[in-house]
CSV table of C-alpha atoms in Angstrom, one decimal:
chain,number,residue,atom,x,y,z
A,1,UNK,CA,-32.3,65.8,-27.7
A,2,UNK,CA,-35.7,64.5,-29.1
A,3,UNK,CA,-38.2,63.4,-26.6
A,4,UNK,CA,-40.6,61.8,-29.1
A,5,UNK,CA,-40.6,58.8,-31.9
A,6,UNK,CA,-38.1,56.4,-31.7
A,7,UNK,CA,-35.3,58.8,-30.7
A,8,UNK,CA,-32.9,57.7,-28.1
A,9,UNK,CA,-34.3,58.1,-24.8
A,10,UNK,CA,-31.0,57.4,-23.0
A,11,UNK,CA,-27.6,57.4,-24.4
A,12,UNK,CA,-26.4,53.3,-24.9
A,13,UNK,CA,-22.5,54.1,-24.9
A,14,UNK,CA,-23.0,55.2,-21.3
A,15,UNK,CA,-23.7,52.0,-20.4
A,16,UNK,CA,-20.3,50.2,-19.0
A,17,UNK,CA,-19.3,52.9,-17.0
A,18,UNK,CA,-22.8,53.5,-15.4
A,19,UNK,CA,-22.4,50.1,-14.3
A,20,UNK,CA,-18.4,50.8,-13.0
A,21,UNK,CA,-19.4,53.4,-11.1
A,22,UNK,CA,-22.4,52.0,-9.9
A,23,UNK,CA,-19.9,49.4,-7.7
A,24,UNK,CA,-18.3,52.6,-5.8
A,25,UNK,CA,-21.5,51.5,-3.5
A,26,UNK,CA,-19.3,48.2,-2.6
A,27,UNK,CA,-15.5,49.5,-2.4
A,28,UNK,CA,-14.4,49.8,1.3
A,29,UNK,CA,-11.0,50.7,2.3
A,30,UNK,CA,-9.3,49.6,5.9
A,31,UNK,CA,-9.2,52.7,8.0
A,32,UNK,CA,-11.8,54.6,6.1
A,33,UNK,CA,-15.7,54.5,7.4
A,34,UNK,CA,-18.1,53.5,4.4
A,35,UNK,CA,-18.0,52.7,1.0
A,36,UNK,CA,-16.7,55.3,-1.3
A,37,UNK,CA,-19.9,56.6,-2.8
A,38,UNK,CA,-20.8,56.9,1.1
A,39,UNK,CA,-17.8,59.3,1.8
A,40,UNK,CA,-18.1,61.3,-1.5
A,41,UNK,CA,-22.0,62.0,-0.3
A,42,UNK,CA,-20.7,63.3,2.8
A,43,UNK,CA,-17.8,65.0,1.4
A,44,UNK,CA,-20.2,66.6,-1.5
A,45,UNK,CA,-22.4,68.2,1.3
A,46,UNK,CA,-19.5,69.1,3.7
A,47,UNK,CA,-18.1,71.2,0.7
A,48,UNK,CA,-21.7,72.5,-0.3
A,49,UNK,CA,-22.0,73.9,3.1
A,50,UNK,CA,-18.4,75.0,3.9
A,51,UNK,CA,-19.0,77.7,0.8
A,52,UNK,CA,-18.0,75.4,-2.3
A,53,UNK,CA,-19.8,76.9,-5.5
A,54,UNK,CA,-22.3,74.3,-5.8
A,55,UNK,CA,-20.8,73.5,-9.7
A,56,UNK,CA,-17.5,73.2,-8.6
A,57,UNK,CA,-19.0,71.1,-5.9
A,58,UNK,CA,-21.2,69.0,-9.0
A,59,UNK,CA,-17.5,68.5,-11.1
A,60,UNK,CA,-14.9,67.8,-8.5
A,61,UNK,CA,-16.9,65.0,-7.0
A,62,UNK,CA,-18.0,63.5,-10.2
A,63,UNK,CA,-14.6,63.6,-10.8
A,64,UNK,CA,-13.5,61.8,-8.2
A,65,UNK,CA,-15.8,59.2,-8.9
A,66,UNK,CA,-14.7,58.7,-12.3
A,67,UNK,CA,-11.2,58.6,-11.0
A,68,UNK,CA,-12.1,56.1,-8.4
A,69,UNK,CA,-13.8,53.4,-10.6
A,70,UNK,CA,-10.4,51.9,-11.6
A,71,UNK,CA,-8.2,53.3,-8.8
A,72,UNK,CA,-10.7,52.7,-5.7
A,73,UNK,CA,-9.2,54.6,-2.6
A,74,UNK,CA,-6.1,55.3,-4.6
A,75,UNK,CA,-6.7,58.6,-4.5
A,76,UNK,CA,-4.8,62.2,-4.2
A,77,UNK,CA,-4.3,62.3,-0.1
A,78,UNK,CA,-3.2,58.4,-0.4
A,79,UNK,CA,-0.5,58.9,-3.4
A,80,UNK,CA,0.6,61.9,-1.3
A,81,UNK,CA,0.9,60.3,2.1
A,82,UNK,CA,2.8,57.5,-0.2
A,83,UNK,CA,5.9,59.8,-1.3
A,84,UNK,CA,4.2,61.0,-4.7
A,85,UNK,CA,4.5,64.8,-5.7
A,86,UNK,CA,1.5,66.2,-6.6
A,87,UNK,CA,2.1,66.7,-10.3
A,88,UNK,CA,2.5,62.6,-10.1
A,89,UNK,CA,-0.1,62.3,-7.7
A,90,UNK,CA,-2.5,64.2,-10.5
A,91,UNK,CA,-1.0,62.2,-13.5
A,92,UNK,CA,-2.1,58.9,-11.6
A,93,UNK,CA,-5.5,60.0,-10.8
A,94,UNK,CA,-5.9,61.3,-14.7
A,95,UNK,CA,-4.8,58.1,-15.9
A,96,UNK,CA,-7.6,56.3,-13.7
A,97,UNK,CA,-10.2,58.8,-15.3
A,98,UNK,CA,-8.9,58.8,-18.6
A,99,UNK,CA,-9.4,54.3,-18.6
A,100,UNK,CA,-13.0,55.3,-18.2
A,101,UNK,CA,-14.2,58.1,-20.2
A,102,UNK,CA,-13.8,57.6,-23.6
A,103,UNK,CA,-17.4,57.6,-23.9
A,104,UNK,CA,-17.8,60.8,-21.7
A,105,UNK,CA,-19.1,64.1,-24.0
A,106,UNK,CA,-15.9,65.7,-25.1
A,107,UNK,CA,-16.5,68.7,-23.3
A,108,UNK,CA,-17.6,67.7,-20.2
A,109,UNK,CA,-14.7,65.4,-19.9
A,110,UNK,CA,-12.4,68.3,-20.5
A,111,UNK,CA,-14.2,70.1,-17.8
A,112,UNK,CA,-13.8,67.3,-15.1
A,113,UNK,CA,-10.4,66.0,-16.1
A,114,UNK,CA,-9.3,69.7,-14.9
A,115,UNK,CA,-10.5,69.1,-11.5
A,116,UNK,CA,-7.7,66.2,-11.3
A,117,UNK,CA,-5.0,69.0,-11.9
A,118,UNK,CA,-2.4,69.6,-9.1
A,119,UNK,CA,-3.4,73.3,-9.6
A,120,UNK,CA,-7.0,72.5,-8.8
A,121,UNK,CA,-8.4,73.7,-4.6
A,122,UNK,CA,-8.9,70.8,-2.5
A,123,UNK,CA,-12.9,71.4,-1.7
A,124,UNK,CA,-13.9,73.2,1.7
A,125,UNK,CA,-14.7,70.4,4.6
A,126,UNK,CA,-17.9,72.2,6.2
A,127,UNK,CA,-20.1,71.1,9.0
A,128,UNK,CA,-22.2,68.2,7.9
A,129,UNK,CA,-26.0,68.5,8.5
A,130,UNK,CA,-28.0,65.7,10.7
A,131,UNK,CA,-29.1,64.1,7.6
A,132,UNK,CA,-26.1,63.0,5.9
A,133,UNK,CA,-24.8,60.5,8.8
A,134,UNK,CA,-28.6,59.5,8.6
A,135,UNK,CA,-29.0,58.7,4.8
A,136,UNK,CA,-26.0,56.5,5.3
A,137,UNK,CA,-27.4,54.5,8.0
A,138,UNK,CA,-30.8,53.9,6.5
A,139,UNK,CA,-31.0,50.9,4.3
A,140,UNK,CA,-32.7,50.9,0.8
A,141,UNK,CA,-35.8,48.9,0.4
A,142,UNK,CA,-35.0,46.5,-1.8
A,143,UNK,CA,-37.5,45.0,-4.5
A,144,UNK,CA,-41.1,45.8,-3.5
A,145,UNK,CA,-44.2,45.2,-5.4
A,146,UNK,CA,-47.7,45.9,-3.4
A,147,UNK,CA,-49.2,42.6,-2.3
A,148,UNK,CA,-46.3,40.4,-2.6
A,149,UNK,CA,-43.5,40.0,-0.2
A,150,UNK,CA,-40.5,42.0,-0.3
A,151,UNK,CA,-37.4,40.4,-1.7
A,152,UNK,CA,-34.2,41.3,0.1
A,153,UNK,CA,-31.1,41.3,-0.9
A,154,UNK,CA,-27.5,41.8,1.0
A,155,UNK,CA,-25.9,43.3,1.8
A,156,UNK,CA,-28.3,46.7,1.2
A,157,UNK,CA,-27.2,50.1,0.0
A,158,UNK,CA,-27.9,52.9,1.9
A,159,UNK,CA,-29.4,56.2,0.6
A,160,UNK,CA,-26.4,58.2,1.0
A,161,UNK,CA,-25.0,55.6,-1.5
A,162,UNK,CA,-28.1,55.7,-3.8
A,163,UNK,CA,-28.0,59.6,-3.8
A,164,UNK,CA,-24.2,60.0,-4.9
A,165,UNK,CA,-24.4,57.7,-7.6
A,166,UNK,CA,-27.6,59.3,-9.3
A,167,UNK,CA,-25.8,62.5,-8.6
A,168,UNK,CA,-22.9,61.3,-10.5
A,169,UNK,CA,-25.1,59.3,-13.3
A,170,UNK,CA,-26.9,62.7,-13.9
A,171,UNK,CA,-23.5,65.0,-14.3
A,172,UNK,CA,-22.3,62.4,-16.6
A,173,UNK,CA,-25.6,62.1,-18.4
A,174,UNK,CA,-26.5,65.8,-18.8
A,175,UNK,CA,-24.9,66.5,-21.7
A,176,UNK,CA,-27.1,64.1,-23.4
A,177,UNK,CA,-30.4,65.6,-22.0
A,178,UNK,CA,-29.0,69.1,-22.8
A,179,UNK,CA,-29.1,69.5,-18.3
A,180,UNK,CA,-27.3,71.8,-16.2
A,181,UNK,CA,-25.2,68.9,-14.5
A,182,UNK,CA,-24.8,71.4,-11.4
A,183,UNK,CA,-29.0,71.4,-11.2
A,184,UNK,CA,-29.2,67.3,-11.8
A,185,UNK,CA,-26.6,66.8,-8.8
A,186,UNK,CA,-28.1,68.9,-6.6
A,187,UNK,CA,-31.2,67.2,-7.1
A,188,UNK,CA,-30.0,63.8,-7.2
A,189,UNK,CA,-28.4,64.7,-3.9
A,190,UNK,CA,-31.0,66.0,-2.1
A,191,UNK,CA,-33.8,63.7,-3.7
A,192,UNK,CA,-34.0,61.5,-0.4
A,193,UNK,CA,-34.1,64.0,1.8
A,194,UNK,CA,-37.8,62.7,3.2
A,195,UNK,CA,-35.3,59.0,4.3
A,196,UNK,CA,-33.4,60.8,6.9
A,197,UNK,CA,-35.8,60.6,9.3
A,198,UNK,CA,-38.3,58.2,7.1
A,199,UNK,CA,-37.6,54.1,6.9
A,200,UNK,CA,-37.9,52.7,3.8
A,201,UNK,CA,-40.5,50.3,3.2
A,202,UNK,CA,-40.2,51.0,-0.6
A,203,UNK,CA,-43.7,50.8,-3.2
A,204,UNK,CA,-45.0,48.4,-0.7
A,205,UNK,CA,-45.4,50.7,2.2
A,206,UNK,CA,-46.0,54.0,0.0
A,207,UNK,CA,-49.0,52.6,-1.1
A,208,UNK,CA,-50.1,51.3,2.2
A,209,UNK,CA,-49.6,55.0,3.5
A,210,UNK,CA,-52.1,56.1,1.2
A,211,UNK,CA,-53.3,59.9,1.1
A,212,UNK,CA,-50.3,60.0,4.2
A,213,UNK,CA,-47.4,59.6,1.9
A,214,UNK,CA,-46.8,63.2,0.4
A,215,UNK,CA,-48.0,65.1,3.1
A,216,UNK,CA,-45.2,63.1,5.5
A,217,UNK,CA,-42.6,63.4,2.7
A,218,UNK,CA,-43.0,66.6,2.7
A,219,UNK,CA,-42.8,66.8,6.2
A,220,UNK,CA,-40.4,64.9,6.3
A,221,UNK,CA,-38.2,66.7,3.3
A,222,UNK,CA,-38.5,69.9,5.5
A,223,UNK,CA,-36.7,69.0,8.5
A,224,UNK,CA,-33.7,68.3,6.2
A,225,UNK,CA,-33.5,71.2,3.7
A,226,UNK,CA,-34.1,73.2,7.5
A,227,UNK,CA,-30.6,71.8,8.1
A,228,UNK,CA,-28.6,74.2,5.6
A,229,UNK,CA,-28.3,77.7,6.1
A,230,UNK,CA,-30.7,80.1,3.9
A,231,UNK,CA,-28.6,80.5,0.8
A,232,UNK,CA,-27.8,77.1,0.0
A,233,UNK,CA,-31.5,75.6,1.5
A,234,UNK,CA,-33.0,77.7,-1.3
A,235,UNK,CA,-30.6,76.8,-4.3
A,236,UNK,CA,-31.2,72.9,-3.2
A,237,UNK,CA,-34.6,73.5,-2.7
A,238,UNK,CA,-34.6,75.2,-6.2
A,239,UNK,CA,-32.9,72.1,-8.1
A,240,UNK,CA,-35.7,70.0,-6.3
A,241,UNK,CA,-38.5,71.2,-8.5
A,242,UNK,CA,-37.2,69.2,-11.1
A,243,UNK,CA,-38.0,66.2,-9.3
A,244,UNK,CA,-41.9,65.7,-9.5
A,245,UNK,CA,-42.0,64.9,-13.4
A,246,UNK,CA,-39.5,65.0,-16.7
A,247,UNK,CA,-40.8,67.6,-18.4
A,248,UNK,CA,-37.8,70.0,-18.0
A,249,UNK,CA,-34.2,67.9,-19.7
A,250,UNK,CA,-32.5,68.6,-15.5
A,251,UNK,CA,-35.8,66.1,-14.8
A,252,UNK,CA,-35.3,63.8,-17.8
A,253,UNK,CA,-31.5,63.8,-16.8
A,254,UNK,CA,-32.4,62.7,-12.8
A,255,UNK,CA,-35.0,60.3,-13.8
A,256,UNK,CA,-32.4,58.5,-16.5
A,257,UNK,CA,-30.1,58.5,-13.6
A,258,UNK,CA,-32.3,57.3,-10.9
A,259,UNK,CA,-33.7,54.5,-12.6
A,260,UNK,CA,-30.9,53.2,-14.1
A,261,UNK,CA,-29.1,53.0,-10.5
A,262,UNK,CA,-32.4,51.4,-9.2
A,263,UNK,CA,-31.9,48.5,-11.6
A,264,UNK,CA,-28.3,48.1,-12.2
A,265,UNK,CA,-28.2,47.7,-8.3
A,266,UNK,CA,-30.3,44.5,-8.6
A,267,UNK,CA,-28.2,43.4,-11.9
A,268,UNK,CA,-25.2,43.3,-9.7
A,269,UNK,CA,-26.7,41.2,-7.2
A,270,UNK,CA,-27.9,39.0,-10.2
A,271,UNK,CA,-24.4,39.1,-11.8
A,272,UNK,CA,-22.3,38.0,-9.1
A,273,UNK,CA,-24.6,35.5,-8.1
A,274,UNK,CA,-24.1,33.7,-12.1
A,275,UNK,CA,-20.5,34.6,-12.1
A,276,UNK,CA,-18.6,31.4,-13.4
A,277,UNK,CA,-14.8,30.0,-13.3
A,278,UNK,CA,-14.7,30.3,-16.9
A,279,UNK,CA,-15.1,34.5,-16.3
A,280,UNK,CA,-12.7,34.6,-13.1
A,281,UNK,CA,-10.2,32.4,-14.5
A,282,UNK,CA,-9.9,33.3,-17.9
A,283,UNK,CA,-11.7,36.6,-18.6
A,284,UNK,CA,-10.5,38.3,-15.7
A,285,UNK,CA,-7.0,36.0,-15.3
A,286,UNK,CA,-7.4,35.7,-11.5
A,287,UNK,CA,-4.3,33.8,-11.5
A,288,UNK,CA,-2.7,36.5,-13.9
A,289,UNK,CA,0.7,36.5,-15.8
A,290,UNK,CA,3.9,36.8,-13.5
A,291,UNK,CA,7.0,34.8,-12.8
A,292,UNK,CA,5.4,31.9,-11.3
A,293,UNK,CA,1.9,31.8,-13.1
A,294,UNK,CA,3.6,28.3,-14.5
A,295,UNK,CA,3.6,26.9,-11.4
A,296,UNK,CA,0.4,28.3,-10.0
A,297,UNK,CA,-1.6,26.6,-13.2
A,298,UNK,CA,-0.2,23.8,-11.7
A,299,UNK,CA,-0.6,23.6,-8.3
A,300,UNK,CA,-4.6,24.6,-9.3
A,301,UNK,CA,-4.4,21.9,-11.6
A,302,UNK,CA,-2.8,19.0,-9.5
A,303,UNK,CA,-5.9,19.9,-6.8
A,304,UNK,CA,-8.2,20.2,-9.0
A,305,UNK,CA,-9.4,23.7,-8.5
A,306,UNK,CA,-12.1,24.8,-10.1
């Protein structure tokens, strides 16, 4: 891809589903702890240090996800528990991918629609390190700016959230940049390592730290890459040099990835809070066609709802 003039510097068509799968941050299910992304961050790393080649790791889960933005917590061990074989169990979840990825380079989406196969090894369930249950219980900043007050806005992500997405942004993304997805993911997955242990005051309280901040990041980033076993803390801690700038297309990929997240997570906030009748009734046909929509136009009617 060119990286100067007025190439491309991210690809547009990406754009819808980016924003579908940023929402995986917001879809709970009764009986399951945490929002999807939440669970596939903790699944990712419980597979990463159970043995799971870190690119199988980098394609199942980004599978998932892309399964999951229509179909939620519909997933394989639901359609199972509900009666469905597994060759229908894998049809359902390919449908749910294949609404979504028209827009997905060919060959990647080849590569991850095989992961949805019934032939395809559930991933390893290994211990989890300290730090994922910690990500997941510390809050993102919000919108920061030095010298102004902070503007919050509910209910936060977390950084176990934040992580997974940009994992799954840069996978999707790579092919774009020219990236190895499996060295964006890992990066995108480890790239908050430092939050574990460190609250997030966001720009605001980075610059406040001063000449602090990168030696307590770095600190801080230890203690959690300590957490994995030799082999694995040196392939993560490998996929982390891309982090510092974008001069390598695995660091152009993460950056794409990160930022768009940071933003689109404020754009949701923004777009539910101008979300109109006109959208909910009609564009999204809340009340939607059935046996009794007649009377159900009614009834809204006669009480004069909206």
């Amino acid at each position: 891809m060119p990286t100067q003039g007025t190439a491309a510097a991210a690809p547009l068509p990406l754009r819808d589903l980016l924003v579908e799968l940023g929402d995986l941050k917001r879809v709970r299910s009764a009986g399951r702890a945490g929002s999807i992304a939440e669970r596939l961050f903790a699944q990712g790393w419980g597979a990463l240090t159970g043995g799971a080649a870190p690119e199988t790791v980098a394609l199942q889960v980004t599978a998932s996800a892309l399964a999951a933005t229509r179909l939620c917590d519909i997933d394989a061990a639901f359609l199972v528990a509900a009666g469905l074989d597994d060759e229908q169990a894998s049809a359902v979840l390919v449908a749910g991918f294949d609404a979504v990825t028209e827009q997905v380079d060919p060959v990647l989406r080849d590569r991850l629609r095989a992961f949805l196969r019934p032939s395809q090894e559930a991933l390893p369930a290994g211990p989890l390190p300290d730090f994922v249950a910690a990500q997941a219980q510390q809050p993102r900043a919000g919108v920061t700016c030095p010298g102004k007050p902070r503007i919050l806005l509910e209910p936060p992500e977390n950084h176990a959230e934040h992580c997974l997405i940009v994992a799954v942004y840069g996978v999707v993304l790579s092919p774009f940049y020219r990236a190895d997805p499996t060295v964006v993911f890992l990066a995108a997955m480890a790239h908050h390592f430092h939050n574990a242990l460190m609250p997030d005051a966001g720009f605001t309280g980075e610059m406040l730290l001063g000449d602090h901040l990168w030696p307590i990041v770095a600190r801080c980033s230890e203690r959690s890459l300590n957490e994995l076993e030799p082999s694995l803390r040196e392939t993560v801690r490998s996929a982390r040099a891309v982090l510092p700038d974008d001069a390598t297309a695995e660091g152009r990929a993460f950056h794409a990835a990160d930022s768009i997240d940071r933003v689109l997570q404020i754009a949701q906030h923004l777009r539910a809070a101008s979300l109109t009748m006109d959208t909910v009734l009609g564009d999204m046909e809340l009340v939607h066609a059935g046996p009794v929509k007649d009377f159900q136009d009614r009834v809204l009617r006669d009480m004069r709802i909206p």
